[in-house]
Short mmCIF file of C-alpha atoms and ligand atoms in Angstrom, two decimals:
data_model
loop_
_atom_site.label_atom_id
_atom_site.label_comp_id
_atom_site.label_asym_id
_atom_site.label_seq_id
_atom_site.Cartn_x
_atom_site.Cartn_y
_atom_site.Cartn_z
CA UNK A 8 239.02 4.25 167.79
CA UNK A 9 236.23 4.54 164.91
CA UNK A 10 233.62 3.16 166.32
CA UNK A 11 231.85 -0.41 165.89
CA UNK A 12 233.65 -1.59 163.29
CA UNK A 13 236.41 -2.24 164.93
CA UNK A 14 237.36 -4.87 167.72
CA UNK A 15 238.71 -8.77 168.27
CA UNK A 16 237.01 -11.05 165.91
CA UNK A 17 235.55 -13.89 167.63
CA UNK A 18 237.39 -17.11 167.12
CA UNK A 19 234.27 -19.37 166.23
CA UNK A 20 234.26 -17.23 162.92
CA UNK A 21 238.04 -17.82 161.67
CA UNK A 22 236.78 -20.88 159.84
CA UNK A 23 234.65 -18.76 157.92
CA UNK A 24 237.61 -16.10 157.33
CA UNK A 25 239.64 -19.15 155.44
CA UNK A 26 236.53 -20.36 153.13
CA UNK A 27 236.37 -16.92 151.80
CA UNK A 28 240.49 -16.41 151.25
CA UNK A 29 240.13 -19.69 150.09
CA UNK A 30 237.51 -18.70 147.38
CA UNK A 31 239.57 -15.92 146.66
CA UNK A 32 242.40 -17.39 145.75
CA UNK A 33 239.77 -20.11 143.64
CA UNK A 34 238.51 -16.84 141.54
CA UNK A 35 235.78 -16.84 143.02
CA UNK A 36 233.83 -13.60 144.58
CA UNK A 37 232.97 -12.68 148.29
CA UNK A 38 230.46 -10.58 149.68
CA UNK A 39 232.29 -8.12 152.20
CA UNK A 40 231.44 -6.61 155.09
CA UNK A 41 233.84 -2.94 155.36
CA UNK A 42 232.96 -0.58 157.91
CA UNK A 43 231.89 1.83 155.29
CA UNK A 44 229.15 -0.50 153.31
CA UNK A 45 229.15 -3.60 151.84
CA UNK A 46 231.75 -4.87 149.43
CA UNK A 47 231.79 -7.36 146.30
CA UNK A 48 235.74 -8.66 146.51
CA UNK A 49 237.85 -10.33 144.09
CA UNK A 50 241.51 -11.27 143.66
CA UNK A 51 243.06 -7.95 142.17
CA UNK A 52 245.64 -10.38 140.80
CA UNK A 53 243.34 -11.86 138.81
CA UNK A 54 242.16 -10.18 135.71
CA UNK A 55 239.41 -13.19 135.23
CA UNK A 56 238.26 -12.09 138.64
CA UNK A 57 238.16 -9.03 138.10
CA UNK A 58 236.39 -9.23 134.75
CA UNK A 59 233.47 -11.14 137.43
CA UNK A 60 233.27 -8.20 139.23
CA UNK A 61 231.97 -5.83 136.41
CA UNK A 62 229.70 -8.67 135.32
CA UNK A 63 228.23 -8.90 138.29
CA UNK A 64 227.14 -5.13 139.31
CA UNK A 65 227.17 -4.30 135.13
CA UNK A 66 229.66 -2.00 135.94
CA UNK A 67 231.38 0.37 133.21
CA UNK A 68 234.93 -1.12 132.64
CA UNK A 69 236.18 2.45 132.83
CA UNK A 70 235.23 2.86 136.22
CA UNK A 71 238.55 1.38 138.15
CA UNK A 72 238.30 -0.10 141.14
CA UNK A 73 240.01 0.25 145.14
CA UNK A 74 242.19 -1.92 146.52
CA UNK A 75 241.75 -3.33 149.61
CA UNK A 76 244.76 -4.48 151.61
CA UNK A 77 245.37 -5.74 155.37
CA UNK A 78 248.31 -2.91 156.45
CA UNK A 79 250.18 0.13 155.20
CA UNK A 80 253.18 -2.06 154.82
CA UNK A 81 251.54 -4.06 151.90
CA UNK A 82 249.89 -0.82 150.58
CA UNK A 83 253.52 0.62 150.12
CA UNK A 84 254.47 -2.28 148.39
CA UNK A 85 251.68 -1.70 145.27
CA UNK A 86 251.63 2.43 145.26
CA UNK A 87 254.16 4.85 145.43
CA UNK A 88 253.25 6.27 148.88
CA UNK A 89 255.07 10.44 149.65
CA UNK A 90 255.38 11.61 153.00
CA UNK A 91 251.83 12.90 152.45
CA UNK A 92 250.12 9.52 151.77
CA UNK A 93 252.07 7.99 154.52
CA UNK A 94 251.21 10.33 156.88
CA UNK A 95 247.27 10.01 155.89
CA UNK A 96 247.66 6.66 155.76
CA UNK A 97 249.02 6.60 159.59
CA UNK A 98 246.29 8.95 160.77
CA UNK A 99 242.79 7.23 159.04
CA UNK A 100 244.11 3.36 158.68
CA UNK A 101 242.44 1.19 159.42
CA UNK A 102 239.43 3.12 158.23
CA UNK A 103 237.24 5.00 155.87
CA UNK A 104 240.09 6.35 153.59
CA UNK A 105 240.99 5.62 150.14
CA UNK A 106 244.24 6.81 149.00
CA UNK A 107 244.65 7.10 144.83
CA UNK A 108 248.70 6.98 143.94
CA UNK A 109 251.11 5.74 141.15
CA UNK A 110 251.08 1.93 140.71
CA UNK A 111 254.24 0.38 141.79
CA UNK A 112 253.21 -3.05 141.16
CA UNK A 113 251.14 -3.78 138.10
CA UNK A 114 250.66 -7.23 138.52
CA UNK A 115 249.63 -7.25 142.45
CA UNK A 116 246.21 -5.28 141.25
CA UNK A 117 245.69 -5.50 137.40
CA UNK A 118 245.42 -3.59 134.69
CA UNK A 119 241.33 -4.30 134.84
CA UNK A 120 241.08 -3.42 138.01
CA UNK A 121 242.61 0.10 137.59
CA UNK A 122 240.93 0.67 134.24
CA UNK A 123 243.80 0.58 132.81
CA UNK A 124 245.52 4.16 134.95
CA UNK A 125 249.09 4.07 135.87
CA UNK A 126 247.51 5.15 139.59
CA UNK A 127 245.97 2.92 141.95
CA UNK A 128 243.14 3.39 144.62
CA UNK A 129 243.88 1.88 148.14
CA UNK A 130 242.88 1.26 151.32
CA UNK A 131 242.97 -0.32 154.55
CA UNK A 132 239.34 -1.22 155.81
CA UNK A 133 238.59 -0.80 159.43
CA UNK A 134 236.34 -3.69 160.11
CA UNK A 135 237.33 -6.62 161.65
CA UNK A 136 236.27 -9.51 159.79
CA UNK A 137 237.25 -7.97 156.58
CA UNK A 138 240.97 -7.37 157.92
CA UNK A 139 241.33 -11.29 158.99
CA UNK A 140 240.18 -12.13 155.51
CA UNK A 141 243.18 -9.83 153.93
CA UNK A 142 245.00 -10.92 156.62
CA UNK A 143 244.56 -14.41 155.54
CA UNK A 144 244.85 -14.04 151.88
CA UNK A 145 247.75 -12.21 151.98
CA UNK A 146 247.48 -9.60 148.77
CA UNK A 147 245.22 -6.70 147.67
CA UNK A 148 241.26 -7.83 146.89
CA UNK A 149 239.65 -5.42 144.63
CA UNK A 150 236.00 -4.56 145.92
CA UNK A 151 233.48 -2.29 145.18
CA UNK A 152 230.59 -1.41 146.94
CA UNK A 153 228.28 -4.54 146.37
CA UNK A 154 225.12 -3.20 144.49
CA UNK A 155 224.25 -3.53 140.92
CA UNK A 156 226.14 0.02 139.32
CA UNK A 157 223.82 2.64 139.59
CA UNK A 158 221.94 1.31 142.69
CA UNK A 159 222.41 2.50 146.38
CA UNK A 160 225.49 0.89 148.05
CA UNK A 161 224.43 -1.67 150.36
CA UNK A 162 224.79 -1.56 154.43
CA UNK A 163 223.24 -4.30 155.85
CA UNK A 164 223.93 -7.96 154.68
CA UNK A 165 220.48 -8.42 153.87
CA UNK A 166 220.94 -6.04 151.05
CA UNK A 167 223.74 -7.03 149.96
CA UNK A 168 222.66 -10.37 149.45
CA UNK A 169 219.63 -8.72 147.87
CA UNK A 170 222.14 -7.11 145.43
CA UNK A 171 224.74 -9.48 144.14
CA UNK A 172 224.49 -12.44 146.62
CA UNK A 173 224.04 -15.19 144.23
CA UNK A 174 227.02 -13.92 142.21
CA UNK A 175 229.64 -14.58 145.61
CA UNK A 176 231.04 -18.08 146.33
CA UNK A 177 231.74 -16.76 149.84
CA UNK A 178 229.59 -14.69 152.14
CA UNK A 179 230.06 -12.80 155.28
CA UNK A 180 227.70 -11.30 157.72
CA UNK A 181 229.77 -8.22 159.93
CA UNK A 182 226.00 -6.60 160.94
CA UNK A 183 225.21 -3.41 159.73
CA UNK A 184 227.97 -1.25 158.32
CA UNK A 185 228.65 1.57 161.57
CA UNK A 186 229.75 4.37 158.91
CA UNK A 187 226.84 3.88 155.93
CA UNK A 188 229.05 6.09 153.78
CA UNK A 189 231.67 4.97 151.02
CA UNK A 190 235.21 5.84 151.73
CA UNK A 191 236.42 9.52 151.06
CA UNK A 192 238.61 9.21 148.41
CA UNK A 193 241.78 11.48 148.07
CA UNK A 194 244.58 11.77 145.51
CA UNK A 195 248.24 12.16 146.45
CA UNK A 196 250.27 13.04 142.92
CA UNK A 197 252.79 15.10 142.34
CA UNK A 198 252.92 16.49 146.14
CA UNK A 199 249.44 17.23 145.58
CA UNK A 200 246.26 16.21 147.49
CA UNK A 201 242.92 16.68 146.36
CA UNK A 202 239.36 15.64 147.35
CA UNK A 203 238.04 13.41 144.74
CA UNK A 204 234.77 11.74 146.69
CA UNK A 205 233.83 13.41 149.98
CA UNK A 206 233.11 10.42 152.39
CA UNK A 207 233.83 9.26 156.04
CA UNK A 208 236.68 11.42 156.37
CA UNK A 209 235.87 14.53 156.34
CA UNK A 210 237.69 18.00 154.25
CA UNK A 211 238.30 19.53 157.74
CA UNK A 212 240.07 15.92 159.17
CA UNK A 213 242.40 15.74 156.10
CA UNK A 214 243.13 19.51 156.46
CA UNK A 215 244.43 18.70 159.96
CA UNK A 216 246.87 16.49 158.08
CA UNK A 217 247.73 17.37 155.12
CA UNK A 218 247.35 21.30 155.09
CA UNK A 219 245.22 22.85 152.21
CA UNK A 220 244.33 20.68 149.08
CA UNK A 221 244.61 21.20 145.98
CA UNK A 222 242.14 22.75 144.05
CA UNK A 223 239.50 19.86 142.93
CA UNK A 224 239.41 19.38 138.88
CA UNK A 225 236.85 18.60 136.86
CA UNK A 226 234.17 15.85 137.19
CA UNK A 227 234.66 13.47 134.77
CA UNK A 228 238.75 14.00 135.44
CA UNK A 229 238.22 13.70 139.48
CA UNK A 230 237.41 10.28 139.89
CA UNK A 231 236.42 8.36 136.33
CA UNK A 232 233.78 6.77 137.93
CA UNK A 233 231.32 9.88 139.31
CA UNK A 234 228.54 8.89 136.79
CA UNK A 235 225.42 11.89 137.09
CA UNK A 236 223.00 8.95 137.98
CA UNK A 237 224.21 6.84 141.15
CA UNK A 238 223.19 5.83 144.25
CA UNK A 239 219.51 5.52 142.92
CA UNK A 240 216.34 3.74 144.15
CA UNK A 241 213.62 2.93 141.77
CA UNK A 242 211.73 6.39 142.68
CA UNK A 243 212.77 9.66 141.56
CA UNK A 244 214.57 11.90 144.40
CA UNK A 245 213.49 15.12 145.36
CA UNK A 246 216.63 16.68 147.48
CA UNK A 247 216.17 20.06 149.93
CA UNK A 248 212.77 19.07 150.22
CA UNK A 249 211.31 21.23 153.92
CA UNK A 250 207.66 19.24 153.31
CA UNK A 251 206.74 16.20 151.83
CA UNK A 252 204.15 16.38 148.77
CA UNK A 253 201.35 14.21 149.01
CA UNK A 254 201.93 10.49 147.67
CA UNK A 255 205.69 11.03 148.90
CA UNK A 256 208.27 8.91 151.46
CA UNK A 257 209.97 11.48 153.47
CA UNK A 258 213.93 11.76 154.87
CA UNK A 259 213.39 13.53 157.69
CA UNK A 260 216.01 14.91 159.34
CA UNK A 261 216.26 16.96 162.71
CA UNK A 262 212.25 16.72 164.60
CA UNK A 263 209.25 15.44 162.60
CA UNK A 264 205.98 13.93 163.17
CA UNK A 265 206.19 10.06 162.84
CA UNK A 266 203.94 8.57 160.17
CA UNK A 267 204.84 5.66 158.06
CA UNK A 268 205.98 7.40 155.20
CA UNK A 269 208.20 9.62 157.50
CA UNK A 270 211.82 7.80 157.90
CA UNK A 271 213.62 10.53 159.94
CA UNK A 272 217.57 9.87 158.95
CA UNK A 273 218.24 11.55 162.56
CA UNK A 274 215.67 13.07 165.14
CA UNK A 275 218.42 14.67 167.01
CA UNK A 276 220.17 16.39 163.64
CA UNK A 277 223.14 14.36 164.12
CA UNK A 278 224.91 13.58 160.82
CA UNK A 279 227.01 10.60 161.44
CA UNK A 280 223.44 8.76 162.74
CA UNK A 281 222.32 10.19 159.57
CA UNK A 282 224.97 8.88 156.98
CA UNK A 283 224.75 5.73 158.96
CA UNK A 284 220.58 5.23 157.98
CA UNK A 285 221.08 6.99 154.63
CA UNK A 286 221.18 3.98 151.83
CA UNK A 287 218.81 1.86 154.45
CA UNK A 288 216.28 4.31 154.50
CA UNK A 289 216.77 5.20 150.86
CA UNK A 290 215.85 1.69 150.02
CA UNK A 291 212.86 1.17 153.13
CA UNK A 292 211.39 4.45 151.37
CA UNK A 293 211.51 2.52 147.94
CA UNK A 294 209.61 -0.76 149.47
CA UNK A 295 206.64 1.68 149.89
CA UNK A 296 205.99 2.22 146.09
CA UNK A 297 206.14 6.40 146.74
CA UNK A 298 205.35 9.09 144.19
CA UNK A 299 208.97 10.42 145.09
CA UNK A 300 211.52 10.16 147.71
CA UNK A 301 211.52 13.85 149.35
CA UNK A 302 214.73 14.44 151.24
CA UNK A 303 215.07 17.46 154.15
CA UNK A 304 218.05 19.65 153.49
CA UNK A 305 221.11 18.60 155.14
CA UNK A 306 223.64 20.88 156.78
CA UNK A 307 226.86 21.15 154.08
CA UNK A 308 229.37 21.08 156.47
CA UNK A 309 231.06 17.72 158.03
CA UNK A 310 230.00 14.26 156.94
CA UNK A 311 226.91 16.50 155.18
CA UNK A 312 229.58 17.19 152.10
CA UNK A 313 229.60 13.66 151.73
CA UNK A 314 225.70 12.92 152.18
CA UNK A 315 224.95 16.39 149.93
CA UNK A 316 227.02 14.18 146.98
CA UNK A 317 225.27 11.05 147.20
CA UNK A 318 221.79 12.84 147.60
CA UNK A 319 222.30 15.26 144.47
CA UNK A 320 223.77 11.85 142.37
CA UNK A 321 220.61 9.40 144.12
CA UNK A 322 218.61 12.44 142.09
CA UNK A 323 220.47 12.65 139.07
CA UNK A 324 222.61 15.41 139.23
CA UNK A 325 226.15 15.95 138.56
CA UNK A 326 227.96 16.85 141.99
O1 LIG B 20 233.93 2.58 151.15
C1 LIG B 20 234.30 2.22 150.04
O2 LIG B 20 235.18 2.82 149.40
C2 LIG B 20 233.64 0.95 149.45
C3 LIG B 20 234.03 -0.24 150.32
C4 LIG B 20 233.53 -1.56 149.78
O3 LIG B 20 235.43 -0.25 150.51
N1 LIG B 20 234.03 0.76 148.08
C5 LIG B 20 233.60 1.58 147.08
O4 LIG B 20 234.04 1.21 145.82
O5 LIG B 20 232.90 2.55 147.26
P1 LIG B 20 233.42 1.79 144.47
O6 LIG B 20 234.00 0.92 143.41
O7 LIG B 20 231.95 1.83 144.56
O8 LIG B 20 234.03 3.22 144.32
C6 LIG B 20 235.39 3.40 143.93
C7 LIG B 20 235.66 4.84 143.60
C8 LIG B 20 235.07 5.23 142.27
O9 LIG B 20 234.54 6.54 142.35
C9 LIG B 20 236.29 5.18 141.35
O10 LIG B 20 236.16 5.98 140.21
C10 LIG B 20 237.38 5.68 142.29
O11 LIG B 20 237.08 5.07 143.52
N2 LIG B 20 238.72 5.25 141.84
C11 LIG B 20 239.24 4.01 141.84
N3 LIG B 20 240.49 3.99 141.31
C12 LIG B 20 240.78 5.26 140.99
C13 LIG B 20 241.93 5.90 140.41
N4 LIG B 20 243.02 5.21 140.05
N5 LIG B 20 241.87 7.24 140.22
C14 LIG B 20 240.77 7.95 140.58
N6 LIG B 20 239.66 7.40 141.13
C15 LIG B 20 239.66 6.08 141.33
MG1 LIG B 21 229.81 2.18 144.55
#
């Protein structure tokens, strides 16, 4: 179990699972809820689709996209899955893993959509309403986190209707996202497995799996789309921060005085509360017009590889 993402989908909401396949199959974008955050899907068939996607967040068309697919059966069908993805794939799906391998069907997610790489990234999302709409369209929807590019990824519907609402046909409220993290991203090539974005899943869970990775390569090879700048709110981030400066929000994290410029990502130091509140509070901290954003150090070890990354890009520099 992986917590409240999962679990039946109520039946008064299948009528809005159909609208959005529906739009899918029309062309047409839908706003996403994944356990991880928020997601802006398309038909990865559909280059024209696709093409929307980019438009819509003003994405860099070098910057491929995942796949998002309703079972490991239909994810076999468009990669090349080893031993090694299958067994990942058995252990994390349906959940926060995305699993990067060598395209065996072109069309089913288009050249666009991979940026043009012979591999593909792909996953199967744990929550529920987004697994009745792949369920119900049938083939792999291309979705990336629904923010305009550069901007923090989006957890709550709110802000992801704040984002790129008007740009979706078809919109779905799951509640806030229960991870608040992207996906960890892997690589399975060659026999090989390497980290290429720390997320949900942690270095230590795939470990258990897979044995030791393989050493990570460089940036700008890892994962084409690890731009220095990401994740960012309109004020400047100020990361390992033990005080706040005057005229400064603060990310507390572990005990802290309340105040309103204090948002404390977890009083009790726990780091899956915190990676849950983390693009939230990022943004609430924003809506106060601060000086900067000063963010407590956070612990490097568990989900805090993964909240480390998106802290150092939110303040501009390269992981
Ligand atoms: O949790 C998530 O993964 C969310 C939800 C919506 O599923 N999606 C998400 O998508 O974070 P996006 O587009 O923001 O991030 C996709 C990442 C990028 O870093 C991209 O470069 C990498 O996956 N990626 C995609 N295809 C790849 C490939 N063929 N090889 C290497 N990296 C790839
Ligand atoms: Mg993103």
């Amino acid at each position: 179990d992986r917590g409240a993402g999962e679990g039946q989908l109520q039946a008064d909401r299948q009528a809005e699972v159909a609208a959005a396949a529906e739009a899918l199959r029309a062309g047409g974008l839908v706003i996403l809820p994944t356990e991880t955050v928020y997601g802006l899907g398309a038909n990865a068939a559909d280059p024209a689709a696709v093409a929307a996607i980019f438009e819509a967040k003003g994405r860099p068309r070098f910057n491929p996209l995942i796949a998002h697919v309703a079972d490991l059966e239909t994810a076999a069908r468009i990669a090349v899955f080893d031993d090694r993805a299958h067994a990942l794939a058995r252990e994390f799906w349906p959940g926060p893993l995305t699993i990067v391998a060598p395209i065996r069907d072109p069309e089913a997610v288009c050249d666009l959509a991979r940026a043009g790489l012979d591999t593909v990234a792909i996953r199967v999302p744990g929550h529920p309403l987004s697994r009745a709409v792949l369920a119900a369209f049938g083939g792999a929807v291309v979705a990336p986190s629904a923010n305009r590019s550069g901007r923090p990824s989006p957890t709550t519907y709110d802000d992801a209707m704040a984002e790129t609402g008007d740009k979706a046909a078809a919109h779905l409220d799951g509640g806030p996202c229960a991870v608040g993290l992207e996906s960890t991203v892997v690589s399975v090539l060659e026999g090989e497995v390497r980290l290429l974005r720390p997320g949900a899943v942690t270095r230590v869970q795939l470990q258990q799996i897979v044995g030791r990775l393989a050493e990570a390569q460089d940036d700008a090879k890892r994962s084409p789309g690890r731009l220095a700048l990401h994740y960012a709110p309109d004020a400047p981030v100020r990361i390992n921060a033990k005080t706040p400066e005057a005229g400064e929000a603060y990310l507390a994290f572990g005990p802290w005085p309340e105040s309103p410029r204090v948002f404390n990502l977890s009083p009790t130091g726990d780091l899956a509360e915190a990676a849950a509140n983390l693009f939230a509070f990022l943004r609430a901290a924003d809506r106060i017009r601060p000086s900067a954003i000063a963010v407590a150090p956070i612990p490097e070890e568990g989900l805090g590889e993964a909240i480390n990354d998106r802290l150092r890009r939110a303040a501009g520099y390269v992981g």
